[in-house]
mmCIF file with all atom_site columns, C-alpha atoms and ligand atoms in Angstrom:
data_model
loop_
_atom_site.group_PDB
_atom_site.id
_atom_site.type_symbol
_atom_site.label_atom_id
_atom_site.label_alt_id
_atom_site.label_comp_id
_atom_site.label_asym_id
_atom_site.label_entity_id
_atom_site.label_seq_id
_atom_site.pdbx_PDB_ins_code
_atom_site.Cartn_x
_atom_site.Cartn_y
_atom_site.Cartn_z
_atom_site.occupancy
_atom_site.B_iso_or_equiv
_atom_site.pdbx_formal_charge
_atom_site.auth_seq_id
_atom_site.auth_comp_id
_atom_site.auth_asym_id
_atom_site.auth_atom_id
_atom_site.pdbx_PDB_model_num
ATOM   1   C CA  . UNK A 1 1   ? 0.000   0.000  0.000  1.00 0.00 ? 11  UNK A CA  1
ATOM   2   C CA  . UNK A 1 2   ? 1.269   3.743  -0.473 1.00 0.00 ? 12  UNK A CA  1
ATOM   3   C CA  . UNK A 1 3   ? 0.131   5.121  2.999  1.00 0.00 ? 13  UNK A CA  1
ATOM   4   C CA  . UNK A 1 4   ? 0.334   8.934  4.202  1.00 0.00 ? 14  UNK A CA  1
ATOM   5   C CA  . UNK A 1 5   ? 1.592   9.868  7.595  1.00 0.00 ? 15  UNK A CA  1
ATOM   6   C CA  . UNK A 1 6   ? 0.953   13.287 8.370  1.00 0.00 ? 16  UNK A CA  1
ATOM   7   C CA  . UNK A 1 7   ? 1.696   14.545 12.086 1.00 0.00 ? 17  UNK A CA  1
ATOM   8   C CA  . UNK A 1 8   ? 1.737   17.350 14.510 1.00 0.00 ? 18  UNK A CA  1
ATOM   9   C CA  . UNK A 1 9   ? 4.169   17.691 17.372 1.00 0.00 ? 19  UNK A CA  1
ATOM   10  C CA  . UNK A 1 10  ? 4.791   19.947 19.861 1.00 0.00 ? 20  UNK A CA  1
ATOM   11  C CA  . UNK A 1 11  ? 7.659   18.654 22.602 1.00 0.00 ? 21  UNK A CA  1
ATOM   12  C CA  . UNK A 1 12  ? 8.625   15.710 19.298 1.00 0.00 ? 22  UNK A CA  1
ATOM   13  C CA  . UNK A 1 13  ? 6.967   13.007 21.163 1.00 0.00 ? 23  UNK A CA  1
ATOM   14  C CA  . UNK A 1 14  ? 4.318   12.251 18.077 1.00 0.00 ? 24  UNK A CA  1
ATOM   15  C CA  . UNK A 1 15  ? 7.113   12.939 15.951 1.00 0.00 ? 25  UNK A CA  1
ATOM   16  C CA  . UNK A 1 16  ? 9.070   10.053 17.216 1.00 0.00 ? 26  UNK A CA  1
ATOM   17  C CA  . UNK A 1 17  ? 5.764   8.053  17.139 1.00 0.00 ? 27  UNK A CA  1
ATOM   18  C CA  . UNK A 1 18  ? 4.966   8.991  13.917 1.00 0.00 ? 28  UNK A CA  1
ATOM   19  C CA  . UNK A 1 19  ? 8.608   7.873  12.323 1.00 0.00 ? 29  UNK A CA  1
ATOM   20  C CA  . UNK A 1 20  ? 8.288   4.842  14.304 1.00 0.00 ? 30  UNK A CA  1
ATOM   21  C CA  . UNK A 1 21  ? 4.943   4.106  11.866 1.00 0.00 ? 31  UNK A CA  1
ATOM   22  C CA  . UNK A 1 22  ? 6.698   5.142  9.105  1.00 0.00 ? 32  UNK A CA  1
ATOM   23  C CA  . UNK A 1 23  ? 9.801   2.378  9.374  1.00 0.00 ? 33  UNK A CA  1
ATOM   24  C CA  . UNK A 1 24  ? 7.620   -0.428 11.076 1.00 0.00 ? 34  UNK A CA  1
ATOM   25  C CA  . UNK A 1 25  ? 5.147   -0.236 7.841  1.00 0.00 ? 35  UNK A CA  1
ATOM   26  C CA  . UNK A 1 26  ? 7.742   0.606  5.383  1.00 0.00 ? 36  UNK A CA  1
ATOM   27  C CA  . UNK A 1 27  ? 9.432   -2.665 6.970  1.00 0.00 ? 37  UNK A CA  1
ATOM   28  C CA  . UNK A 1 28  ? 6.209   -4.446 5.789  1.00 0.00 ? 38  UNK A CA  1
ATOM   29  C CA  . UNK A 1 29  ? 6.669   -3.497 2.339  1.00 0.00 ? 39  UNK A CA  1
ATOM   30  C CA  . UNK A 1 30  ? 4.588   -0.815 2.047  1.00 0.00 ? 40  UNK A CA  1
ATOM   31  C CA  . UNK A 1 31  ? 5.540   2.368  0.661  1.00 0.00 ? 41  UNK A CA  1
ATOM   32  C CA  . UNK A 1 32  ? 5.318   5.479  3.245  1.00 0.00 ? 42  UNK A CA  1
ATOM   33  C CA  . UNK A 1 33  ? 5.510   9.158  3.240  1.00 0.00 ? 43  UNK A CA  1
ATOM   34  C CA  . UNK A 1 34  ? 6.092   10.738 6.422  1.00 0.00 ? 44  UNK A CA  1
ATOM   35  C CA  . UNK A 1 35  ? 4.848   15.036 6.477  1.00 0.00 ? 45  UNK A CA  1
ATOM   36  C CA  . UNK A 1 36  ? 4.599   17.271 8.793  1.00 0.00 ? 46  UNK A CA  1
ATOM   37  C CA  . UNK A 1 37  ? 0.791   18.380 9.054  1.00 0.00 ? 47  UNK A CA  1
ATOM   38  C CA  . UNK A 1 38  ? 1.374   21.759 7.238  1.00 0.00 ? 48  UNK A CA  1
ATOM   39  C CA  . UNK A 1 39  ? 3.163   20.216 4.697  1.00 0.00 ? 49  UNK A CA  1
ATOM   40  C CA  . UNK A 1 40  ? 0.546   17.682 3.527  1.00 0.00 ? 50  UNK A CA  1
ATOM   41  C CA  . UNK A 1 41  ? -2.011  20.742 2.951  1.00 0.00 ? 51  UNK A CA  1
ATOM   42  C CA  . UNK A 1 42  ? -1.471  20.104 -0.295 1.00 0.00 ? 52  UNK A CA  1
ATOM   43  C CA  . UNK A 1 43  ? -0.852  16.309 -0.822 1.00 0.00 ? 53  UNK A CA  1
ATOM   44  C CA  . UNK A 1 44  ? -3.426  14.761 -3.372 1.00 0.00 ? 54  UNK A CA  1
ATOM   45  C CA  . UNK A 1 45  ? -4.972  12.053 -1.104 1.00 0.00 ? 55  UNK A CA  1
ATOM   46  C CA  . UNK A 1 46  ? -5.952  10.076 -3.936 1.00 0.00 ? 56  UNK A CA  1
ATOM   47  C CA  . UNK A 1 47  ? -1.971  9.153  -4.533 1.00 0.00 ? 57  UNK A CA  1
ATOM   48  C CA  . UNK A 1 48  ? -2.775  7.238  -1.328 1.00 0.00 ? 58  UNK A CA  1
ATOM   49  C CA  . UNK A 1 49  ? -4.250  3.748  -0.273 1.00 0.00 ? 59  UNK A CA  1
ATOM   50  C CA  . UNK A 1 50  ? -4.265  4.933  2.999  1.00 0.00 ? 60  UNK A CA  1
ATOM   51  C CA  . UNK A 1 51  ? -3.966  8.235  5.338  1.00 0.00 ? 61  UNK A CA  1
ATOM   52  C CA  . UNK A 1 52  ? -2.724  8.140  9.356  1.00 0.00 ? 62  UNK A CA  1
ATOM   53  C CA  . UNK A 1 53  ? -2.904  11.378 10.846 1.00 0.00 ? 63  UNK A CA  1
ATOM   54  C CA  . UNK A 1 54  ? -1.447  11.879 14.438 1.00 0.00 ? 64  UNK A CA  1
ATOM   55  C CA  . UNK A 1 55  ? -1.091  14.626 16.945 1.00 0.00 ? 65  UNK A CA  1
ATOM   56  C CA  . UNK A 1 56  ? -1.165  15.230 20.440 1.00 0.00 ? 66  UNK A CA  1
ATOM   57  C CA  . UNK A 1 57  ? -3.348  16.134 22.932 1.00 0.00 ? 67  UNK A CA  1
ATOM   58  C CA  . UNK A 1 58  ? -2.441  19.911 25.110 1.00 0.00 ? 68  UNK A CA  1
ATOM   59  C CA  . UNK A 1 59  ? -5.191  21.084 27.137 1.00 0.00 ? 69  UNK A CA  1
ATOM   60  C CA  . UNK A 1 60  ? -7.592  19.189 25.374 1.00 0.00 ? 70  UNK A CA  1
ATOM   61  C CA  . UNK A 1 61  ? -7.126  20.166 21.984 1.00 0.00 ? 71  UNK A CA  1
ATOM   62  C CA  . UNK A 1 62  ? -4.702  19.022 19.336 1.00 0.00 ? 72  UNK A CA  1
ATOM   63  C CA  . UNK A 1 63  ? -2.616  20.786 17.219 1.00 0.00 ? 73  UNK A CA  1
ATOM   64  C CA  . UNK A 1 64  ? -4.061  23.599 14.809 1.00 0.00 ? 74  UNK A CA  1
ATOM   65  C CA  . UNK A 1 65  ? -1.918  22.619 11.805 1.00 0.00 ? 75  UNK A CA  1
ATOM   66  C CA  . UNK A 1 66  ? -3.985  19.381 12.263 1.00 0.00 ? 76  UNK A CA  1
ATOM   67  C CA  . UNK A 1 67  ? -7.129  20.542 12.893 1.00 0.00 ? 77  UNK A CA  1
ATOM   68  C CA  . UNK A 1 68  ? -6.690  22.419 9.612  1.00 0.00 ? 78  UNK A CA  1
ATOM   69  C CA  . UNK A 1 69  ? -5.493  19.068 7.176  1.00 0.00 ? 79  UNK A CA  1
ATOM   70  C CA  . UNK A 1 70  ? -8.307  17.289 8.588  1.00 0.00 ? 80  UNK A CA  1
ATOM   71  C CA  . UNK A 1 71  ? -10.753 20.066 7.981  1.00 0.00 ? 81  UNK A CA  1
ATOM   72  C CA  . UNK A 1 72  ? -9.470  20.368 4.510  1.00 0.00 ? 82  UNK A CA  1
ATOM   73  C CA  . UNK A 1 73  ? -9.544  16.768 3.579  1.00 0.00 ? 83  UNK A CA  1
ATOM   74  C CA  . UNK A 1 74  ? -12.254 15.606 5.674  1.00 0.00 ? 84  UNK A CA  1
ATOM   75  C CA  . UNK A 1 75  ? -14.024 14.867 2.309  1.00 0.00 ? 85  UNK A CA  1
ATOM   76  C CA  . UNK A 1 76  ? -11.556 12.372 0.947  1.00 0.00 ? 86  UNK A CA  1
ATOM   77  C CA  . UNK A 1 77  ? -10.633 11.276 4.596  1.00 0.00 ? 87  UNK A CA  1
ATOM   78  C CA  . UNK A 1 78  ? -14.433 10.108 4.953  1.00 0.00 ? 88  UNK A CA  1
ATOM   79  C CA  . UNK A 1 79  ? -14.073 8.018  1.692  1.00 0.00 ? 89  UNK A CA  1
ATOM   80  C CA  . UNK A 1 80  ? -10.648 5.963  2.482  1.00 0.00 ? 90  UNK A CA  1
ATOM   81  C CA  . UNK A 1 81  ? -8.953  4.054  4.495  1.00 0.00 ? 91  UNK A CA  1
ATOM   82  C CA  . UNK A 1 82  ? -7.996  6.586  7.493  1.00 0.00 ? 92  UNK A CA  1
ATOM   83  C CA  . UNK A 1 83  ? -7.008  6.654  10.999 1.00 0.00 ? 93  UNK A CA  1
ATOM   84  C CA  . UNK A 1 84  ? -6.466  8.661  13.564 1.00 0.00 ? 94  UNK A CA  1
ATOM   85  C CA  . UNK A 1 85  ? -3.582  8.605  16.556 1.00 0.00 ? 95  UNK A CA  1
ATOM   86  C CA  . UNK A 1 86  ? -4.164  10.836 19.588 1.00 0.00 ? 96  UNK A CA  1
ATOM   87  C CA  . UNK A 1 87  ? -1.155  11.122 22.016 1.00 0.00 ? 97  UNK A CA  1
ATOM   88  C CA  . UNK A 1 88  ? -1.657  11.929 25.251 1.00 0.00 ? 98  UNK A CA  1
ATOM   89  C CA  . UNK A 1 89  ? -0.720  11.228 29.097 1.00 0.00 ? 99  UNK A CA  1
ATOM   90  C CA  . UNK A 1 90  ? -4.231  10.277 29.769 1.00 0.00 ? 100 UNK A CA  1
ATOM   91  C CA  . UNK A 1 91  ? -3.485  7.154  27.528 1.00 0.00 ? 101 UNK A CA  1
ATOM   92  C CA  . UNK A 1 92  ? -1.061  5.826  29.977 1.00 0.00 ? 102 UNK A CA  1
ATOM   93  C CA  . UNK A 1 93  ? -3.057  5.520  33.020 1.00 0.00 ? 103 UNK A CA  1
ATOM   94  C CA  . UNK A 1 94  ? -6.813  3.475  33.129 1.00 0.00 ? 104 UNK A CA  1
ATOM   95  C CA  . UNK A 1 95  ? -8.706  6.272  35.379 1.00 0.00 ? 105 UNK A CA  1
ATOM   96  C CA  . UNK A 1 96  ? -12.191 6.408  33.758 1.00 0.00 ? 106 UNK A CA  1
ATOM   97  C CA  . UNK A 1 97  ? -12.551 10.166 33.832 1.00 0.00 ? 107 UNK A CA  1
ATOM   98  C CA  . UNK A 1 98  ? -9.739  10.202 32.177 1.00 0.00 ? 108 UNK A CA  1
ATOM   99  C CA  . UNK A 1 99  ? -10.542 8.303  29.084 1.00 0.00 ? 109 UNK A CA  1
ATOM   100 C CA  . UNK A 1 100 ? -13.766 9.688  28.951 1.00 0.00 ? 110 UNK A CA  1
ATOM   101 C CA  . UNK A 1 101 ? -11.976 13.171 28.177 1.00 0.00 ? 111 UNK A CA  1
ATOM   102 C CA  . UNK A 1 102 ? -9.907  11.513 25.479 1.00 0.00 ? 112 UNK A CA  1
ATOM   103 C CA  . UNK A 1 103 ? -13.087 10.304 23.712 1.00 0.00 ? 113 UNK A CA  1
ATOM   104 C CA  . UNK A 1 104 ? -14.128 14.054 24.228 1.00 0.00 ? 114 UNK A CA  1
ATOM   105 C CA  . UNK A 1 105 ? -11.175 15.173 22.897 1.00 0.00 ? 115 UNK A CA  1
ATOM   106 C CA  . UNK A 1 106 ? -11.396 13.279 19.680 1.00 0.00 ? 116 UNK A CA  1
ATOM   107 C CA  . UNK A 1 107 ? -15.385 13.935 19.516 1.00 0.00 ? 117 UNK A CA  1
ATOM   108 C CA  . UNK A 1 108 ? -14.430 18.070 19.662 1.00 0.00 ? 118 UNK A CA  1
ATOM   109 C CA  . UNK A 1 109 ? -11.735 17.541 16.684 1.00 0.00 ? 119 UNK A CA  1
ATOM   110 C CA  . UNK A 1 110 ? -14.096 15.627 14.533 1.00 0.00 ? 120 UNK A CA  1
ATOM   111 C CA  . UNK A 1 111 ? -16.927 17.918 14.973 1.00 0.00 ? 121 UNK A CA  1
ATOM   112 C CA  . UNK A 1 112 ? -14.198 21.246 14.387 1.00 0.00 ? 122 UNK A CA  1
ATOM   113 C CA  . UNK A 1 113 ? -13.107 19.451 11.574 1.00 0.00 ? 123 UNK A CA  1
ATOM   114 C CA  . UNK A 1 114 ? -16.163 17.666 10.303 1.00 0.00 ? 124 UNK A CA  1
ATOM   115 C CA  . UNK A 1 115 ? -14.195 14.021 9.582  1.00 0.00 ? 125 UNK A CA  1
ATOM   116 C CA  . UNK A 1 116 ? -15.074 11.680 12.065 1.00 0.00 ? 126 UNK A CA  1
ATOM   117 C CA  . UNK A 1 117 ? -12.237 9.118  11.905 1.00 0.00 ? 127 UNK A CA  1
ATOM   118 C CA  . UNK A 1 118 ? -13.311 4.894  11.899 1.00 0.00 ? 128 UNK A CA  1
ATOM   119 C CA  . UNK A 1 119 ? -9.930  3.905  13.452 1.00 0.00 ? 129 UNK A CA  1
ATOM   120 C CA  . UNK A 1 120 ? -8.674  6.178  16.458 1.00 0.00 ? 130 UNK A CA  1
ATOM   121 C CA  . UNK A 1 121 ? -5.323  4.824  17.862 1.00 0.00 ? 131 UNK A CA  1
ATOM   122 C CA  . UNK A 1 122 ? -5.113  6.558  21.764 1.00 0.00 ? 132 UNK A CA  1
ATOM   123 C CA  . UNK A 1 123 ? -1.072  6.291  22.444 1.00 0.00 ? 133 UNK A CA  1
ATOM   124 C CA  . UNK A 1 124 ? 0.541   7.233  25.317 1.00 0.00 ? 134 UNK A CA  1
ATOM   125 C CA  . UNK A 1 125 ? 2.995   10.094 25.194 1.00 0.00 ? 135 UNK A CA  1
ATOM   126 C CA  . UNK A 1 126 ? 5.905   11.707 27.122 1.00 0.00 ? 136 UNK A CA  1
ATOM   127 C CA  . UNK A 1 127 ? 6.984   13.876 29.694 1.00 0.00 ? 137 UNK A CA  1
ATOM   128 C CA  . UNK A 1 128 ? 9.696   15.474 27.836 1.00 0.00 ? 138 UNK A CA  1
ATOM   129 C CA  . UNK A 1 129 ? 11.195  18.135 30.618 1.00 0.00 ? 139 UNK A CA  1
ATOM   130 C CA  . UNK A 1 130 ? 14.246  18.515 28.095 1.00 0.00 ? 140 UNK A CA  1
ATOM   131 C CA  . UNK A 1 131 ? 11.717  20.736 25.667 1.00 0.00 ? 141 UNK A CA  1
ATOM   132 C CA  . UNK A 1 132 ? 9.580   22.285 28.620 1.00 0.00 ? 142 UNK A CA  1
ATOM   133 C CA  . UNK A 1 133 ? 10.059  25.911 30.046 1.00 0.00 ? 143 UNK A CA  1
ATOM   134 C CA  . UNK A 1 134 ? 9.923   26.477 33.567 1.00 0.00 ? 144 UNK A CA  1
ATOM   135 C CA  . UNK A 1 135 ? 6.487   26.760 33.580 1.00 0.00 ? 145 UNK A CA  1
ATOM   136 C CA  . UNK A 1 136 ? 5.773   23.863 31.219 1.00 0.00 ? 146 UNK A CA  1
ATOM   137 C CA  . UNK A 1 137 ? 7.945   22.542 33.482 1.00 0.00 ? 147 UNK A CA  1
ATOM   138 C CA  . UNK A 1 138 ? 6.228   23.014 36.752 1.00 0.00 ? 148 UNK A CA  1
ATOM   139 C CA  . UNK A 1 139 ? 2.954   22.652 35.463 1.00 0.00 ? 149 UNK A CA  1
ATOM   140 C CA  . UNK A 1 140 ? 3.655   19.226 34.227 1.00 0.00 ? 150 UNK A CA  1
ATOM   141 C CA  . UNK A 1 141 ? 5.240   17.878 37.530 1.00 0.00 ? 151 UNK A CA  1
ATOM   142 C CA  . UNK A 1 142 ? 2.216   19.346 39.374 1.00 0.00 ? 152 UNK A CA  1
ATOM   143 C CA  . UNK A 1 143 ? 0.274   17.204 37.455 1.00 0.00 ? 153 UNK A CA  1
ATOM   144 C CA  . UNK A 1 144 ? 2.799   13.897 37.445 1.00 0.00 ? 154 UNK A CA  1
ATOM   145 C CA  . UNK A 1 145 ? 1.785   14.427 41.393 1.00 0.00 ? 155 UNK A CA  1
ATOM   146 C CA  . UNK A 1 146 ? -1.726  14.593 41.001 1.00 0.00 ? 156 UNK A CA  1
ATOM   147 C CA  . UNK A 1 147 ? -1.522  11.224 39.043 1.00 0.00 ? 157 UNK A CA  1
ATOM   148 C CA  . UNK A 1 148 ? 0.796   9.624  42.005 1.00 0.00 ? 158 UNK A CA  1
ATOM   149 C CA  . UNK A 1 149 ? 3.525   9.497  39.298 1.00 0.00 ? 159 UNK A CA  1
ATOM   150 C CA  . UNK A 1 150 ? 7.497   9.392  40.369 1.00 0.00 ? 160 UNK A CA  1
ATOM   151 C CA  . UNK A 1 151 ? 9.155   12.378 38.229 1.00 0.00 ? 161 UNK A CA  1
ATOM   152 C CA  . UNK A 1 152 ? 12.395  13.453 37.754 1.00 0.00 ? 162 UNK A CA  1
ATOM   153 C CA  . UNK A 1 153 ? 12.364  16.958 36.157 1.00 0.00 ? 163 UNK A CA  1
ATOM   154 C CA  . UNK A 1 154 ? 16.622  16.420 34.517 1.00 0.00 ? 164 UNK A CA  1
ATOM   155 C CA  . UNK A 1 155 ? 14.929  13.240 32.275 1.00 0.00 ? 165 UNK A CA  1
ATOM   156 C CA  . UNK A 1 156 ? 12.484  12.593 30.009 1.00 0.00 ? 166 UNK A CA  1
ATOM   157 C CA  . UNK A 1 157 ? 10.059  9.610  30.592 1.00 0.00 ? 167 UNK A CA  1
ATOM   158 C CA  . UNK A 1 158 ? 8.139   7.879  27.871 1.00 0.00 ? 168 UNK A CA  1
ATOM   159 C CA  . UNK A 1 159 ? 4.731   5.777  28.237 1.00 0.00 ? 169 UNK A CA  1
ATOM   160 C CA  . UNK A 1 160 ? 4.846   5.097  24.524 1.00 0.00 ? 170 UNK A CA  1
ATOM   161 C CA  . UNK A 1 161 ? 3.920   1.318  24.154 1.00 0.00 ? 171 UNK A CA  1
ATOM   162 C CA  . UNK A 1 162 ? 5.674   0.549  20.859 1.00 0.00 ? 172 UNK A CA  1
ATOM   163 C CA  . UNK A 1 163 ? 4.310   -3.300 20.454 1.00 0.00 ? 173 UNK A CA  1
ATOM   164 C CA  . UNK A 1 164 ? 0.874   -1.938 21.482 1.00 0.00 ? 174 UNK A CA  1
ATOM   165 C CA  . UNK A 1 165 ? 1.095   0.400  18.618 1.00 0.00 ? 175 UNK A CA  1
ATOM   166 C CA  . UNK A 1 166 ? 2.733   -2.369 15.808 1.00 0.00 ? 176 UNK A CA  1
ATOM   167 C CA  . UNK A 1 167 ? -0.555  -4.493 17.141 1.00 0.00 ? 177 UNK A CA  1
ATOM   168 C CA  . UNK A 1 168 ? -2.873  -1.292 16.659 1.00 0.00 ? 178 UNK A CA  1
ATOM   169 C CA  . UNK A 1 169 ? -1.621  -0.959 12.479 1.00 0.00 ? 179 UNK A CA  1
ATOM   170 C CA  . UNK A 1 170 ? -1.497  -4.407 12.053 1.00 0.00 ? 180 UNK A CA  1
ATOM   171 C CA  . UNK A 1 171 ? -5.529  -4.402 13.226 1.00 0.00 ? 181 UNK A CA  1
ATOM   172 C CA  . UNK A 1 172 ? -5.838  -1.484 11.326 1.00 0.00 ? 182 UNK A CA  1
ATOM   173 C CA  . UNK A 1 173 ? -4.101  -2.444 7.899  1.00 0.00 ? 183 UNK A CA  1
ATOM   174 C CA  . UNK A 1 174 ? -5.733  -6.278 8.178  1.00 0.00 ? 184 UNK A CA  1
ATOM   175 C CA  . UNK A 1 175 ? -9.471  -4.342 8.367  1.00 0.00 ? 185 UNK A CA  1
HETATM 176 C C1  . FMN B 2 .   ? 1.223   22.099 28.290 1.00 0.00 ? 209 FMN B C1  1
HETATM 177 C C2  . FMN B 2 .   ? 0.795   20.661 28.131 1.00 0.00 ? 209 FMN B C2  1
HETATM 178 C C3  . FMN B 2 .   ? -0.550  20.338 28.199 1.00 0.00 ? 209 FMN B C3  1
HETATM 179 C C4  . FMN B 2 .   ? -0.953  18.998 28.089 1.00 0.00 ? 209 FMN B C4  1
HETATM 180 N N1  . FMN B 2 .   ? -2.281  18.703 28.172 1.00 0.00 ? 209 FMN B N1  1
HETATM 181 C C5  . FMN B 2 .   ? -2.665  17.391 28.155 1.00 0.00 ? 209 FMN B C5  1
HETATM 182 C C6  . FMN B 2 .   ? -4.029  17.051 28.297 1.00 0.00 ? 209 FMN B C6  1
HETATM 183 O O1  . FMN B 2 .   ? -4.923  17.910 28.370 1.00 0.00 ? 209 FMN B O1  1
HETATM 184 N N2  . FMN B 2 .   ? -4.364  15.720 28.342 1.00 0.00 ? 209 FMN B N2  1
HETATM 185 C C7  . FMN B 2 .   ? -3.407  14.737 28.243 1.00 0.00 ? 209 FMN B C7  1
HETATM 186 O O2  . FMN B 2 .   ? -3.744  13.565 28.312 1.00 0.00 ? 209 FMN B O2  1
HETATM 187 N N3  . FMN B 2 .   ? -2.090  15.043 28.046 1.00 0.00 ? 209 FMN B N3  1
HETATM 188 C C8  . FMN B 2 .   ? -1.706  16.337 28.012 1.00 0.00 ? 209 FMN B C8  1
HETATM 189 N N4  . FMN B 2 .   ? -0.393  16.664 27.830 1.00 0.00 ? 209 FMN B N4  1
HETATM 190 C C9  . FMN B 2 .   ? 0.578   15.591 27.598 1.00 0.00 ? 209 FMN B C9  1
HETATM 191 C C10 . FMN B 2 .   ? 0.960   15.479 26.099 1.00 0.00 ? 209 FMN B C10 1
HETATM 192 O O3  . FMN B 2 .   ? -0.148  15.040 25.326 1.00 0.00 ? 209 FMN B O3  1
HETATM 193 C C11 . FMN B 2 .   ? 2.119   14.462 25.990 1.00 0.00 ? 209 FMN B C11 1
HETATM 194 O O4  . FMN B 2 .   ? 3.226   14.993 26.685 1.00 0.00 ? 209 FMN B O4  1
HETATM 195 C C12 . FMN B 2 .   ? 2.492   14.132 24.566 1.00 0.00 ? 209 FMN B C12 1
HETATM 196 O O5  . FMN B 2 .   ? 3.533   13.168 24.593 1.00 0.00 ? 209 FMN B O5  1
HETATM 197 C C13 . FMN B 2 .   ? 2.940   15.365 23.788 1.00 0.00 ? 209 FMN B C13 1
HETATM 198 O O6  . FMN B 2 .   ? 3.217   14.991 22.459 1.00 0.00 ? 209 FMN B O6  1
HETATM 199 P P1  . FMN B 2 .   ? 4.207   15.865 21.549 1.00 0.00 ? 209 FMN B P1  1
HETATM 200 O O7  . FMN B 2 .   ? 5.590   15.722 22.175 1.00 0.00 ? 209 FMN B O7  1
HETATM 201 O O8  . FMN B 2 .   ? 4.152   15.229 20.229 1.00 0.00 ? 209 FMN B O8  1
HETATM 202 O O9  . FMN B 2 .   ? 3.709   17.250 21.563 1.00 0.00 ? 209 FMN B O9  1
HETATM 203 C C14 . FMN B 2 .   ? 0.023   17.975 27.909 1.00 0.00 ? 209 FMN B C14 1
HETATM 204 C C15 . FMN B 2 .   ? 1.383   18.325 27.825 1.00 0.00 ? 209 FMN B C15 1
HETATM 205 C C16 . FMN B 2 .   ? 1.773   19.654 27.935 1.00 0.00 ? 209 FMN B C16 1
HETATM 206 C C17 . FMN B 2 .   ? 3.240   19.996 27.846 1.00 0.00 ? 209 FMN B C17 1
#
């Protein structure tokens, strides 16, 4: 298959993910581009068998440059093979209230964008301290403490389940 990844990253966590898709299904003999999300603005979806778009979840929302592709392309989005892959922190944990905003979250972006995606992959990010600024910084271990979660502000500490995610595009490819 020729299959479109388009991202959006903010601290390079999705970015990582994304690249990650790129190699594993390139490795399966499929041919891959990997873009940025501003970038593919103008990619003719129609070169593709398939479309993953990814970004990541801050305050509830995901990245404009996103929010803008899928807007644009919701048409042809709605009428191919297409997925979605929301990063976030909520995705590491199991608290209820939790998930239930993530399912918000991706309910808000479909109705701003007006493509509601069949496959939505929820992976689970980073704390990246290494890209944060003091307040990033302190905001994010406030809320490492809120979820009971060991911190240390000089590294960087990744939830990212990579054989989760080859199982995800497997499902998602074999539907
Ligand atoms: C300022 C800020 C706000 C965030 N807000 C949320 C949030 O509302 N829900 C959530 O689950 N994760 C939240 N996160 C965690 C990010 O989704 C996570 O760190 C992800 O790995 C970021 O991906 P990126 O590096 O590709 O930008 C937030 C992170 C930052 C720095």
């Amino acid at each position: 298959m020729t299959i479109l990844i388009a991202y959006a990253s903010t601290e390079g966590q999705t970015r990582k993910i994304a690249r990650y898709c790129a190699d594993y299904l390139n490795a399966q003999g499929h041919s891959v581009e990997l873009s940025g999300a501003s970038d593919a603005a103008d990619a003719e979806l129609n070169r593709f068998d398939a479309v993953l778009l990814a970004g990541s979840v801050h305050l509830g929302k995901y990245q404009k440059p996103l929010v803008r592709l899928a807007r644009k392309k919701a048409t042809a989005l709605a009428h191919m093979k297409a997925a979605f892959i929301s990063v976030s922190l909520a995705a590491a944990g199991t608290d209820e209230d939790d998930w239930q905003g993530l399912r918000d979250c991706v309910a808000n972006f479909a109705s701003k964008t007006g493509w509601t995606p069949q496959t939505v992959m929820h992976v689970a990010g980073a704390f990246r301290f290494s890209e944060y600024d003091y307040f990033k910084s302190m905001a994010m271990r406030w809320i490492a403490s809120q979820k009971d979660q060991e911190v240390d502000p000089h590294h960087d500490k990744e939830f990212t389940d990579w054989a989760a995610l080859k199982t995800s595009l497997d499902a998602w490819l074999s539907t």
